[in-house]
């Protein structure tokens, strides 16, 4: 360390925090909760809990929000419910209450691939959907339509591996992990996907 650096005034934690960019919300949207079997609901809960664990590595965990969070979800959730943000109502209402007008919806059916220019939004939305049966095909775009009906601007974006969604894990927590690797660690999409395969 040179002398100049050594005697540079140190920022207080408050000052440091005010200099950091505001972090977005990562929302797991449980709009399709009732389409799941009990066993699948258990899996959704587990993946939410794992998502909290991942987010804590980078942020506080509070940035994880679960919308359409029913009493049943709260009863079944084994993780630290008081450390995440739960919202019983529609996602669009949660967004409005937080002053967020535009979101990125992670959607395997999207035309466009998620890119760096998408990292400026106030919230990323992942469908709280687990597929074990074949009854939930194309349910993610429905989340987007619901948000647009409520006046939210939605950028639908997919995650791909070498240009294709084949080979991309579709678990909620892995999708979140891929976004975090890209956003916080600056990894390429292919690298990030490989780490979560
Ligand atoms: N059955 C749902 C459908 O057909 O739309 C897919 C559900 S997937 C198990 C759970 C969530 O992970 C999706 O709602 C989406 O947010 C996210 N996801 C999965 N694969 C993705 C991909 N390749 N790109 C972007 N998001 C993806």
XYZ file of N, CA, C and O and ligand atoms in Angstrom:
815
model
N 0.846 -1.204 0.000
C 0.000 0.000 0.000
C 0.883 1.256 0.000
O 1.828 1.348 0.784
N 0.638 2.217 -0.855
C 1.426 3.445 -0.818
C 0.832 4.366 0.258
O -0.305 4.195 0.680
N 1.625 5.348 0.698
C 1.204 6.202 1.806
C -0.112 6.920 1.518
O -0.970 7.042 2.376
N -0.264 7.354 0.259
C -1.450 8.124 -0.078
C -2.716 7.289 0.184
O -3.639 7.731 0.852
N -2.668 6.040 -0.305
C -3.829 5.162 -0.132
C -4.112 4.907 1.350
O -5.242 4.892 1.792
N -3.023 4.760 2.069
C -3.147 4.425 3.479
C -3.929 5.492 4.259
O -4.692 5.169 5.165
N -3.727 6.774 3.873
C -4.356 7.836 4.644
C -5.612 8.411 3.999
O -6.178 9.367 4.475
N -6.061 7.731 2.920
C -7.329 8.130 2.296
C -8.457 7.884 3.301
O -8.458 6.856 3.981
N -9.401 8.831 3.444
C -10.461 8.586 4.437
C -11.256 7.310 4.118
O -11.546 7.024 2.952
N -11.583 6.591 5.150
C -12.311 5.325 4.976
C -13.810 5.638 5.022
O -14.249 6.466 5.803
N -14.567 4.949 4.166
C -16.017 5.184 4.142
C -16.683 4.491 5.324
O -16.286 3.399 5.707
N -17.666 5.131 5.871
C -18.457 4.467 6.911
C -19.358 3.452 6.208
O -19.614 3.583 5.000
N -19.859 2.441 6.932
C -20.742 1.462 6.285
C -21.924 2.126 5.583
O -22.321 1.706 4.496
N -22.482 3.186 6.177
C -23.640 3.881 5.576
C -23.243 4.503 4.237
O -23.958 4.400 3.255
N -22.056 5.139 4.238
C -21.587 5.775 3.004
C -21.359 4.729 1.918
O -21.710 4.916 0.768
N -20.782 3.611 2.343
C -20.490 2.540 1.393
C -21.790 2.036 0.777
O -21.914 1.902 -0.435
N -22.782 1.804 1.636
C -24.062 1.278 1.168
C -24.716 2.227 0.163
O -25.282 1.816 -0.821
N -24.596 3.533 0.450
C -25.243 4.501 -0.439
C -24.530 4.570 -1.793
O -25.093 5.031 -2.774
N -23.280 4.101 -1.833
C -22.546 4.122 -3.101
C -22.830 2.872 -3.942
O -22.611 2.853 -5.143
N -23.278 1.817 -3.268
C -23.543 0.579 -4.007
C -24.808 0.744 -4.836
O -25.730 1.440 -4.427
N -24.856 0.093 -6.005
C -26.094 0.178 -6.783
C -27.211 -0.540 -6.035
O -26.952 -1.392 -5.193
N -28.448 -0.173 -6.355
C -29.554 -0.859 -5.709
C -29.736 -2.228 -6.342
O -29.727 -2.347 -7.560
N -29.877 -3.223 -5.509
C -30.018 -4.566 -6.067
C -31.452 -4.851 -6.449
O -32.373 -4.372 -5.787
N -31.625 -5.624 -7.482
C -33.003 -5.932 -7.898
C -33.639 -6.977 -6.987
O -32.959 -7.625 -6.201
N -34.933 -7.111 -7.126
C -35.628 -8.228 -6.487
C -35.512 -9.449 -7.390
O -35.511 -9.324 -8.622
N -35.433 -10.591 -6.778
C -35.531 -11.854 -7.510
C -36.831 -12.477 -7.021
O -36.942 -12.862 -5.855
N -37.793 -12.512 -7.915
C -39.133 -12.928 -7.497
C -39.444 -14.337 -7.996
O -39.282 -14.638 -9.184
N -39.872 -15.175 -7.084
C -40.387 -16.487 -7.485
C -41.902 -16.360 -7.444
O -42.491 -16.043 -6.408
N -42.500 -16.536 -8.616
C -43.916 -16.238 -8.789
C -44.730 -17.536 -8.675
O -44.615 -18.433 -9.514
N -45.542 -17.607 -7.628
C -46.313 -18.842 -7.382
C -47.723 -18.803 -7.985
O -48.635 -19.456 -7.479
N -47.882 -18.043 -9.053
C -49.182 -17.944 -9.731
C -49.777 -19.322 -10.046
O -50.979 -19.530 -9.994
N -48.915 -20.279 -10.399
C -49.409 -21.608 -10.802
C -49.373 -22.645 -9.670
O -49.440 -23.847 -9.934
N -49.262 -22.165 -8.432
C -49.148 -23.064 -7.263
C -50.197 -24.177 -7.279
O -49.882 -25.348 -7.064
N -51.452 -23.826 -7.541
C -52.531 -24.812 -7.439
C -52.507 -25.885 -8.523
O -53.245 -26.866 -8.435
N -51.683 -25.706 -9.527
C -51.587 -26.736 -10.562
C -50.671 -27.892 -10.130
O -50.520 -28.874 -10.848
N -50.043 -27.745 -8.975
C -49.073 -28.742 -8.524
C -49.686 -29.797 -7.604
O -50.620 -29.503 -6.849
N -49.122 -31.013 -7.654
C -49.491 -32.039 -6.680
C -48.806 -31.678 -5.360
O -47.918 -30.812 -5.341
N -49.194 -32.346 -4.285
C -48.573 -32.064 -2.980
C -47.059 -32.298 -3.046
O -46.281 -31.541 -2.498
N -46.704 -33.371 -3.739
C -45.277 -33.688 -3.835
C -44.527 -32.591 -4.596
O -43.440 -32.162 -4.203
N -45.131 -32.117 -5.661
C -44.503 -31.035 -6.434
C -44.422 -29.749 -5.610
O -43.428 -29.020 -5.674
N -45.474 -29.480 -4.834
C -45.450 -28.284 -3.975
C -44.264 -28.355 -3.019
O -43.603 -27.351 -2.756
N -44.022 -29.560 -2.513
C -42.868 -29.756 -1.627
C -41.576 -29.408 -2.350
O -40.665 -28.795 -1.788
N -41.504 -29.786 -3.622
C -40.298 -29.487 -4.414
C -40.154 -27.993 -4.667
O -39.044 -27.461 -4.647
N -41.274 -27.331 -4.923
C -41.227 -25.876 -5.111
C -40.635 -25.247 -3.847
O -39.708 -24.435 -3.906
N -41.157 -25.665 -2.689
C -40.680 -25.109 -1.415
C -39.187 -25.332 -1.242
O -38.454 -24.424 -0.834
N -38.743 -26.536 -1.552
C -37.317 -26.843 -1.412
C -36.473 -25.942 -2.317
O -35.443 -25.404 -1.902
N -36.940 -25.744 -3.542
C -36.175 -24.923 -4.490
C -36.172 -23.441 -4.076
O -35.201 -22.730 -4.319
N -37.256 -22.999 -3.439
C -37.280 -21.618 -2.926
C -36.240 -21.491 -1.814
O -35.459 -20.537 -1.757
N -36.217 -22.495 -0.956
C -35.276 -22.485 0.154
C -33.829 -22.503 -0.351
O -32.968 -21.774 0.147
N -33.578 -23.299 -1.378
C -32.233 -23.333 -1.965
C -31.896 -22.008 -2.646
O -30.740 -21.585 -2.658
N -32.899 -21.356 -3.193
C -32.687 -20.053 -3.824
C -32.262 -19.029 -2.773
O -31.374 -18.205 -3.007
N -32.898 -19.104 -1.607
C -32.537 -18.202 -0.515
C -31.056 -18.407 -0.149
O -30.294 -17.459 -0.002
N -30.663 -19.673 -0.054
C -29.274 -19.992 0.290
C -28.295 -19.382 -0.707
O -27.273 -18.806 -0.331
N -28.630 -19.497 -1.982
C -27.767 -18.959 -3.041
C -27.646 -17.447 -2.945
O -26.562 -16.882 -3.024
N -28.794 -16.812 -2.767
C -28.842 -15.356 -2.750
C -28.078 -14.796 -1.559
O -27.450 -13.744 -1.640
N -28.110 -15.529 -0.455
C -27.394 -15.105 0.747
C -25.891 -15.039 0.517
O -25.186 -14.293 1.187
N -25.407 -15.864 -0.428
C -23.968 -15.832 -0.735
C -23.567 -14.480 -1.309
O -22.425 -14.079 -1.214
N -24.518 -13.802 -1.940
C -24.186 -12.552 -2.609
C -24.819 -11.344 -1.927
O -24.240 -10.288 -1.827
N -26.070 -11.509 -1.493
C -26.828 -10.394 -0.936
C -27.277 -10.759 0.473
O -26.647 -11.560 1.127
N -28.393 -10.197 0.886
C -28.849 -10.470 2.253
C -29.866 -11.605 2.298
O -30.089 -12.203 3.333
N -30.481 -11.876 1.172
C -31.540 -12.883 1.164
C -32.911 -12.223 1.086
O -33.866 -12.784 0.574
N -32.987 -11.008 1.626
C -34.227 -10.222 1.580
C -34.677 -9.928 0.148
O -35.841 -9.652 -0.109
N -33.709 -9.913 -0.765
C -34.017 -9.601 -2.168
C -34.851 -10.717 -2.792
O -35.368 -10.575 -3.887
N -34.935 -11.855 -2.100
C -35.758 -12.940 -2.616
C -37.200 -12.690 -2.204
O -37.513 -12.592 -1.019
N -38.067 -12.548 -3.198
C -39.478 -12.352 -2.886
C -40.278 -13.505 -3.479
O -39.958 -14.009 -4.553
N -41.274 -13.929 -2.743
C -42.176 -14.974 -3.232
C -43.557 -14.339 -3.295
O -44.066 -13.854 -2.281
N -44.135 -14.299 -4.495
C -45.451 -13.677 -4.642
C -46.530 -14.751 -4.805
O -46.224 -15.899 -5.089
N -47.770 -14.355 -4.639
C -48.904 -15.296 -4.588
C -48.625 -16.353 -3.506
O -48.983 -17.518 -3.668
N -47.952 -15.918 -2.444
C -47.559 -16.858 -1.386
C -48.769 -17.166 -0.496
O -49.184 -16.341 0.310
N -49.327 -18.339 -0.681
C -50.538 -18.733 0.058
C -50.171 -19.201 1.470
O -49.007 -19.437 1.777
N -51.221 -19.381 2.289
C -50.994 -19.931 3.636
C -50.365 -21.306 3.523
O -49.508 -21.676 4.311
N -50.823 -22.048 2.521
C -50.285 -23.407 2.363
C -48.787 -23.360 2.090
O -48.015 -24.138 2.645
N -48.374 -22.403 1.226
C -46.933 -22.267 0.967
C -46.205 -21.965 2.274
O -45.197 -22.589 2.599
N -46.730 -21.027 3.034
C -46.048 -20.627 4.270
C -45.958 -21.784 5.257
O -44.976 -21.918 5.965
N -47.026 -22.615 5.259
C -47.002 -23.790 6.152
C -45.987 -24.817 5.693
O -45.299 -25.439 6.486
N -45.902 -25.002 4.369
C -45.027 -26.065 3.838
C -43.562 -25.655 3.757
O -42.687 -26.507 3.676
N -43.305 -24.341 3.757
C -41.937 -23.853 3.561
C -41.094 -24.121 4.804
O -41.448 -23.715 5.904
N -39.991 -24.820 4.591
C -39.133 -25.191 5.711
C -38.032 -24.189 6.007
O -37.379 -24.270 7.029
N -37.808 -23.272 5.070
C -36.685 -22.333 5.221
C -37.029 -21.181 6.152
O -38.101 -21.160 6.771
N -36.127 -20.226 6.263
C -36.337 -19.087 7.170
C -37.285 -18.061 6.560
O -36.863 -17.074 5.969
N -38.573 -18.300 6.742
C -39.607 -17.481 6.100
C -39.496 -16.005 6.473
O -39.781 -15.126 5.658
N -39.038 -15.735 7.695
C -38.958 -14.335 8.149
C -37.784 -13.609 7.497
O -37.681 -12.397 7.567
N -36.898 -14.347 6.838
C -35.743 -13.688 6.209
C -35.936 -13.431 4.727
O -35.094 -12.818 4.081
N -37.033 -13.945 4.174
C -37.316 -13.635 2.775
C -38.539 -12.708 2.743
O -39.139 -12.433 3.785
N -38.863 -12.236 1.560
C -40.020 -11.355 1.440
C -41.166 -12.175 0.854
O -41.026 -12.716 -0.237
N -42.239 -12.320 1.588
C -43.395 -13.031 1.015
C -44.513 -12.023 0.801
O -44.676 -11.074 1.560
N -45.255 -12.264 -0.266
C -46.359 -11.365 -0.606
C -47.528 -12.232 -1.048
O -47.412 -13.001 -2.004
N -48.641 -12.130 -0.353
C -49.768 -13.021 -0.625
C -50.517 -12.665 -1.902
O -51.163 -13.507 -2.508
N -50.389 -11.418 -2.353
C -51.165 -10.968 -3.503
C -50.451 -11.151 -4.828
O -49.409 -11.797 -4.914
N -51.037 -10.562 -5.882
C -50.470 -10.658 -7.230
C -49.097 -9.998 -7.345
O -48.832 -8.994 -6.683
N -48.283 -10.554 -8.216
C -46.937 -10.040 -8.461
C -46.985 -8.578 -8.904
O -46.167 -7.766 -8.463
N -47.949 -8.248 -9.770
C -48.035 -6.882 -10.286
C -48.249 -5.874 -9.152
O -47.705 -4.777 -9.177
N -49.033 -6.275 -8.156
C -49.263 -5.377 -7.010
C -47.992 -5.191 -6.202
O -47.656 -4.087 -5.769
N -47.282 -6.297 -5.997
C -46.011 -6.220 -5.270
C -45.059 -5.264 -5.993
O -44.409 -4.426 -5.377
N -45.011 -5.393 -7.316
C -44.116 -4.540 -8.112
C -44.518 -3.080 -7.972
O -43.676 -2.207 -7.767
N -45.803 -2.831 -8.092
C -46.268 -1.453 -8.008
C -45.947 -0.841 -6.649
O -45.490 0.293 -6.570
N -46.158 -1.631 -5.607
C -45.852 -1.127 -4.253
C -44.374 -0.779 -4.107
O -43.993 0.032 -3.273
N -43.550 -1.437 -4.917
C -42.108 -1.171 -4.838
C -41.621 -0.256 -5.955
O -40.417 -0.119 -6.172
N -42.565 0.339 -6.672
C -42.211 1.300 -7.713
C -41.505 0.684 -8.912
O -40.752 1.364 -9.606
N -41.746 -0.590 -9.178
C -41.098 -1.266 -10.308
C -42.084 -1.389 -11.471
O -43.167 -1.956 -11.308
N -41.691 -0.838 -12.625
C -42.609 -0.826 -13.775
C -42.220 -1.805 -14.866
O -43.003 -2.126 -15.740
N -40.953 -2.235 -14.832
C -40.471 -3.139 -15.880
C -39.679 -4.276 -15.260
O -38.887 -4.062 -14.340
N -39.902 -5.481 -15.786
C -39.224 -6.661 -15.223
C -38.643 -7.525 -16.344
O -39.017 -7.387 -17.508
N -37.745 -8.414 -15.953
C -37.305 -9.477 -16.855
C -37.977 -10.758 -16.372
O -37.877 -11.112 -15.197
N -38.703 -11.398 -17.276
C -39.292 -12.702 -16.952
C -38.408 -13.770 -17.584
O -38.195 -13.774 -18.803
N -37.874 -14.642 -16.752
C -37.085 -15.753 -17.280
C -38.051 -16.771 -17.855
O -38.917 -17.288 -17.131
N -37.938 -16.979 -19.154
C -38.946 -17.772 -19.851
C -38.290 -18.608 -20.951
O -37.765 -18.064 -21.931
N -38.324 -19.938 -20.771
C -37.689 -20.797 -21.786
C -38.331 -20.668 -23.169
O -37.732 -21.032 -24.171
N -39.557 -20.099 -23.211
C -40.272 -19.954 -24.492
C -40.017 -18.598 -25.154
O -40.605 -18.302 -26.198
N -39.179 -17.772 -24.538
C -38.927 -16.430 -25.083
C -38.131 -16.495 -26.379
O -37.460 -17.489 -26.668
N -38.223 -15.414 -27.160
C -37.450 -15.317 -28.400
C -36.026 -14.867 -28.077
O -35.072 -15.345 -28.652
N -35.954 -13.883 -27.157
C -34.660 -13.251 -26.907
C -33.894 -13.891 -25.753
O -34.476 -14.327 -24.767
N -32.574 -13.877 -25.915
C -31.684 -14.438 -24.902
C -31.346 -13.353 -23.871
O -31.144 -12.191 -24.229
N -31.292 -13.748 -22.591
C -30.925 -12.820 -21.519
C -29.516 -12.269 -21.772
O -28.607 -13.026 -22.098
N -29.365 -10.966 -21.620
C -28.049 -10.361 -21.835
C -27.747 -9.285 -20.814
O -28.611 -8.919 -20.007
N -26.525 -8.788 -20.887
C -26.071 -7.795 -19.913
C -26.976 -6.565 -19.850
O -27.193 -5.999 -18.786
N -27.510 -6.184 -20.995
C -28.355 -4.989 -21.039
C -29.653 -5.175 -20.245
O -30.363 -4.211 -19.984
N -29.937 -6.422 -19.865
C -31.154 -6.689 -19.082
C -30.924 -6.571 -17.582
O -31.863 -6.713 -16.793
N -29.675 -6.343 -17.179
C -29.378 -6.354 -15.750
C -29.762 -5.065 -15.030
O -29.488 -4.899 -13.863
N -30.397 -4.143 -15.755
C -30.758 -2.865 -15.127
C -32.192 -2.842 -14.600
O -32.648 -1.828 -14.090
N -32.899 -3.950 -14.697
C -34.310 -3.920 -14.256
C -34.435 -3.993 -12.730
O -33.506 -4.401 -12.034
N -35.628 -3.644 -12.262
C -35.887 -3.670 -10.821
C -36.188 -5.064 -10.289
O -36.082 -5.315 -9.091
N -36.568 -5.975 -11.192
C -36.891 -7.320 -10.713
C -36.742 -8.375 -11.807
O -37.029 -8.118 -12.979
N -36.272 -9.527 -11.386
C -36.226 -10.718 -12.249
C -37.292 -11.670 -11.728
O -37.394 -11.883 -10.516
N -38.044 -12.237 -12.646
C -39.115 -13.137 -12.217
C -38.879 -14.544 -12.750
O -38.626 -14.748 -13.942
N -38.934 -15.477 -11.832
C -38.788 -16.895 -12.196
C -40.098 -17.581 -11.834
O -40.658 -17.325 -10.754
N -40.594 -18.400 -12.716
C -41.846 -19.108 -12.440
C -41.638 -20.137 -11.329
O -40.736 -20.967 -11.416
N -42.486 -20.082 -10.305
C -42.414 -21.077 -9.226
C -43.113 -22.343 -9.670
O -44.175 -22.700 -9.187
N -42.487 -22.988 -10.664
C -43.125 -24.127 -11.332
C -42.171 -25.316 -11.309
O -40.987 -25.171 -11.604
N -42.717 -26.461 -10.944
C -41.933 -27.697 -10.997
C -42.658 -28.637 -11.938
O -43.868 -28.847 -11.816
N -41.932 -29.169 -12.906
C -42.551 -30.073 -13.881
C -42.173 -31.510 -13.571
O -41.038 -31.899 -13.772
N -43.127 -32.274 -13.092
C -42.863 -33.713 -13.063
C -43.855 -34.407 -13.986
O -43.488 -35.261 -14.762
N -45.101 -33.938 -13.937
C -46.072 -34.424 -14.926
C -45.981 -33.519 -16.141
O -45.195 -32.580 -16.150
N -46.774 -33.764 -17.142
C -46.673 -32.921 -18.332
C -47.780 -31.877 -18.427
O -48.116 -31.425 -19.502
N -48.349 -31.487 -17.263
C -49.541 -30.635 -17.293
C -49.250 -29.136 -17.200
O -50.153 -28.342 -17.081
N -47.970 -28.771 -17.220
C -47.677 -27.341 -17.033
C -46.911 -26.745 -18.200
O -46.180 -25.774 -18.065
N -47.122 -27.317 -19.366
C -46.438 -26.802 -20.545
C -46.872 -25.364 -20.852
O -48.056 -25.049 -20.745
N -45.908 -24.528 -21.169
C -46.154 -23.119 -21.541
C -46.838 -22.308 -20.450
O -47.619 -21.391 -20.734
N -46.571 -22.655 -19.210
C -47.174 -21.890 -18.113
C -46.383 -20.613 -17.804
O -46.947 -19.652 -17.293
N -45.089 -20.588 -18.131
C -44.296 -19.379 -17.843
C -44.789 -18.170 -18.647
O -44.973 -17.092 -18.067
N -45.040 -18.316 -19.963
C -45.545 -17.144 -20.701
C -46.830 -16.581 -20.100
O -47.069 -15.371 -20.159
N -47.636 -17.451 -19.480
C -48.898 -16.983 -18.865
C -48.624 -15.997 -17.731
O -49.405 -15.079 -17.490
N -47.519 -16.197 -17.031
C -47.140 -15.256 -15.957
C -46.890 -13.885 -16.578
O -47.327 -12.865 -16.061
N -46.229 -13.880 -17.731
C -45.946 -12.628 -18.429
C -47.216 -11.930 -18.891
O -47.362 -10.716 -18.742
N -48.136 -12.726 -19.440
C -49.402 -12.139 -19.922
C -50.171 -11.501 -18.776
O -50.726 -10.405 -18.909
N -50.177 -12.184 -17.648
C -50.864 -11.685 -16.452
C -50.262 -10.340 -16.011
O -50.986 -9.399 -15.666
N -48.935 -10.242 -16.050
C -48.271 -8.996 -15.651
C -48.568 -7.871 -16.637
O -48.828 -6.736 -16.239
N -48.543 -8.211 -17.911
C -48.804 -7.182 -18.933
C -50.231 -6.660 -18.834
O -50.469 -5.465 -18.986
N -51.158 -7.557 -18.552
C -52.557 -7.132 -18.360
C -52.655 -6.102 -17.235
O -53.492 -5.210 -17.262
N -51.778 -6.259 -16.251
C -51.797 -5.337 -15.107
C -50.919 -4.112 -15.346
O -50.697 -3.317 -14.440
N -50.418 -3.951 -16.557
C -49.682 -2.742 -16.914
C -48.178 -2.756 -16.662
O -47.525 -1.719 -16.733
N -47.622 -3.923 -16.378
C -46.170 -4.019 -16.165
C -45.503 -4.312 -17.517
O -46.018 -5.095 -18.312
N -44.370 -3.656 -17.775
C -43.618 -3.983 -18.988
C -42.771 -5.226 -18.719
O -42.076 -5.302 -17.698
N -42.871 -6.190 -19.623
C -42.208 -7.475 -19.396
C -41.205 -7.774 -20.513
O -41.577 -7.812 -21.686
N -39.954 -7.971 -20.133
C -38.966 -8.443 -21.109
C -38.843 -9.949 -20.896
O -38.316 -10.396 -19.879
N -39.344 -10.715 -21.848
C -39.231 -12.176 -21.728
C -37.862 -12.591 -22.250
O -37.498 -12.258 -23.376
N -37.108 -13.296 -21.434
C -35.749 -13.681 -21.818
C -35.467 -15.135 -21.490
O -35.854 -15.632 -20.447
N -34.747 -15.810 -22.412
C -34.398 -17.205 -22.141
C -32.914 -17.353 -21.833
O -32.104 -16.485 -22.193
N -32.599 -18.442 -21.174
C -31.211 -18.801 -20.912
C -30.910 -19.990 -21.810
O -31.706 -20.935 -21.886
N -29.794 -19.903 -22.496
C -29.447 -20.967 -23.446
C -28.020 -21.458 -23.208
O -27.207 -20.757 -22.605
N -27.756 -22.657 -23.681
C -26.397 -23.197 -23.678
C -26.018 -23.408 -25.141
O -26.697 -24.151 -25.851
N -25.001 -22.736 -25.562
C -24.589 -22.766 -26.970
C -25.787 -22.537 -27.897
O -26.015 -23.267 -28.858
N -26.596 -21.561 -27.516
C -27.696 -21.149 -28.376
C -28.999 -21.919 -28.217
O -30.000 -21.582 -28.839
N -29.009 -22.946 -27.366
C -30.208 -23.786 -27.263
C -30.624 -23.969 -25.797
O -29.754 -24.056 -24.924
N -31.923 -24.046 -25.554
C -32.349 -24.256 -24.159
C -32.106 -25.704 -23.711
O -32.141 -25.990 -22.513
N -31.845 -26.587 -24.669
C -31.522 -27.971 -24.303
C -30.198 -27.955 -23.532
O -29.238 -27.314 -23.943
N -30.184 -28.617 -22.389
C -28.956 -28.637 -21.591
C -28.940 -27.593 -20.494
O -28.049 -27.588 -19.650
N -29.954 -26.710 -20.484
C -30.054 -25.718 -19.407
C -30.935 -26.325 -18.303
O -32.042 -26.770 -18.586
N -30.423 -26.365 -17.068
C -31.247 -26.944 -15.995
C -32.470 -26.064 -15.762
O -32.361 -24.840 -15.870
N -33.615 -26.655 -15.457
C -34.809 -25.803 -15.322
C -35.285 -25.648 -13.875
O -36.340 -25.075 -13.627
N -34.482 -26.144 -12.926
C -34.851 -25.923 -11.510
C -34.767 -24.436 -11.189
O -33.830 -23.762 -11.608
N -35.715 -23.974 -10.388
C -35.802 -22.553 -10.025
C -34.474 -22.027 -9.475
O -33.971 -20.991 -9.908
N -33.899 -22.774 -8.520
C -32.674 -22.290 -7.874
C -31.492 -22.266 -8.842
O -30.612 -21.420 -8.745
N -31.481 -23.187 -9.803
C -30.356 -23.181 -10.749
C -30.473 -22.002 -11.712
O -29.481 -21.384 -12.076
N -31.698 -21.696 -12.118
C -31.911 -20.531 -12.986
C -31.436 -19.279 -12.258
O -30.697 -18.456 -12.807
N -31.792 -19.171 -10.987
C -31.343 -18.021 -10.196
C -29.811 -17.998 -10.114
O -29.178 -16.950 -10.295
N -29.233 -19.167 -9.862
C -27.772 -19.257 -9.758
C -27.075 -18.791 -11.027
O -26.058 -18.091 -10.975
N -27.626 -19.161 -12.164
C -27.037 -18.777 -13.457
C -27.074 -17.253 -13.595
O -26.072 -16.628 -13.967
N -28.209 -16.651 -13.266
C -28.316 -15.183 -13.369
C -27.277 -14.525 -12.455
O -26.589 -13.580 -12.854
N -27.161 -15.023 -11.227
C -26.217 -14.415 -10.277
C -24.778 -14.534 -10.756
O -24.004 -13.587 -10.654
N -24.431 -15.692 -11.286
C -23.059 -15.877 -11.802
C -22.761 -14.869 -12.903
O -21.661 -14.333 -12.983
N -23.749 -14.651 -13.759
C -23.546 -13.706 -14.869
C -23.487 -12.273 -14.351
O -22.594 -11.507 -14.697
N -24.444 -11.942 -13.493
C -24.600 -10.565 -13.047
C -23.520 -10.123 -12.074
O -22.952 -9.052 -12.208
N -23.244 -10.956 -11.101
C -22.330 -10.549 -10.036
C -20.892 -10.932 -10.348
O -19.961 -10.194 -10.080
N -20.714 -12.116 -10.925
C -19.341 -12.568 -11.185
C -18.899 -12.292 -12.610
O -17.760 -12.562 -12.979
N -19.822 -11.783 -13.429
C -19.461 -11.420 -14.795
C -19.138 -12.600 -15.704
O -18.449 -12.462 -16.711
N -19.642 -13.788 -15.356
C -19.382 -14.965 -16.200
C -20.228 -14.930 -17.467
O -21.298 -14.304 -17.494
N -19.765 -15.635 -18.484
C -20.570 -15.741 -19.698
C -21.720 -16.706 -19.411
O -21.672 -17.484 -18.459
N -22.762 -16.640 -20.250
C -23.914 -17.511 -20.031
C -23.513 -18.987 -20.088
O -23.898 -19.779 -19.232
N -22.718 -19.358 -21.075
C -22.302 -20.766 -21.189
C -21.546 -21.236 -19.943
O -21.824 -22.302 -19.400
N -20.620 -20.396 -19.476
C -19.848 -20.749 -18.268
C -20.783 -20.934 -17.077
O -20.661 -21.888 -16.312
N -21.708 -19.962 -16.923
C -22.634 -19.991 -15.785
C -23.507 -21.244 -15.846
O -23.732 -21.906 -14.833
N -23.993 -21.587 -17.043
C -24.844 -22.776 -17.175
C -24.050 -24.033 -16.822
O -24.527 -24.888 -16.074
N -22.805 -24.115 -17.327
C -21.982 -25.295 -17.023
C -21.830 -25.495 -15.528
O -21.873 -26.609 -15.025
N -21.685 -24.385 -14.785
C -21.479 -24.501 -13.339
C -22.705 -25.021 -12.614
O -22.608 -25.483 -11.496
N -23.868 -24.904 -13.251
C -25.090 -25.350 -12.569
C -25.700 -26.601 -13.180
O -26.800 -26.996 -12.808
N -24.982 -27.207 -14.126
C -25.543 -28.403 -14.760
C -25.540 -29.589 -13.803
O -24.705 -29.664 -12.918
N -43.413 -25.813 -17.537
C -42.924 -24.461 -17.584
C -43.180 -23.886 -18.972
O -43.425 -24.665 -19.900
O -43.179 -22.680 -19.140
C -41.416 -24.410 -17.243
C -41.175 -24.367 -15.760
S -39.469 -24.408 -15.252
C -39.410 -25.944 -14.402
C -39.414 -23.264 -13.887
C -39.005 -21.844 -14.216
O -37.631 -21.798 -14.499
C -39.668 -21.215 -15.412
O -40.918 -20.676 -15.087
C -38.676 -20.147 -15.816
O -38.843 -18.951 -15.079
C -37.359 -20.778 -15.446
N -36.651 -21.401 -16.578
C -36.448 -22.720 -16.792
N -35.697 -22.924 -17.886
C -35.401 -21.702 -18.391
C -34.640 -21.228 -19.511
N -34.011 -22.057 -20.340
N -34.588 -19.892 -19.719
C -35.203 -19.034 -18.890
N -35.914 -19.419 -17.818
C -36.019 -20.723 -17.561
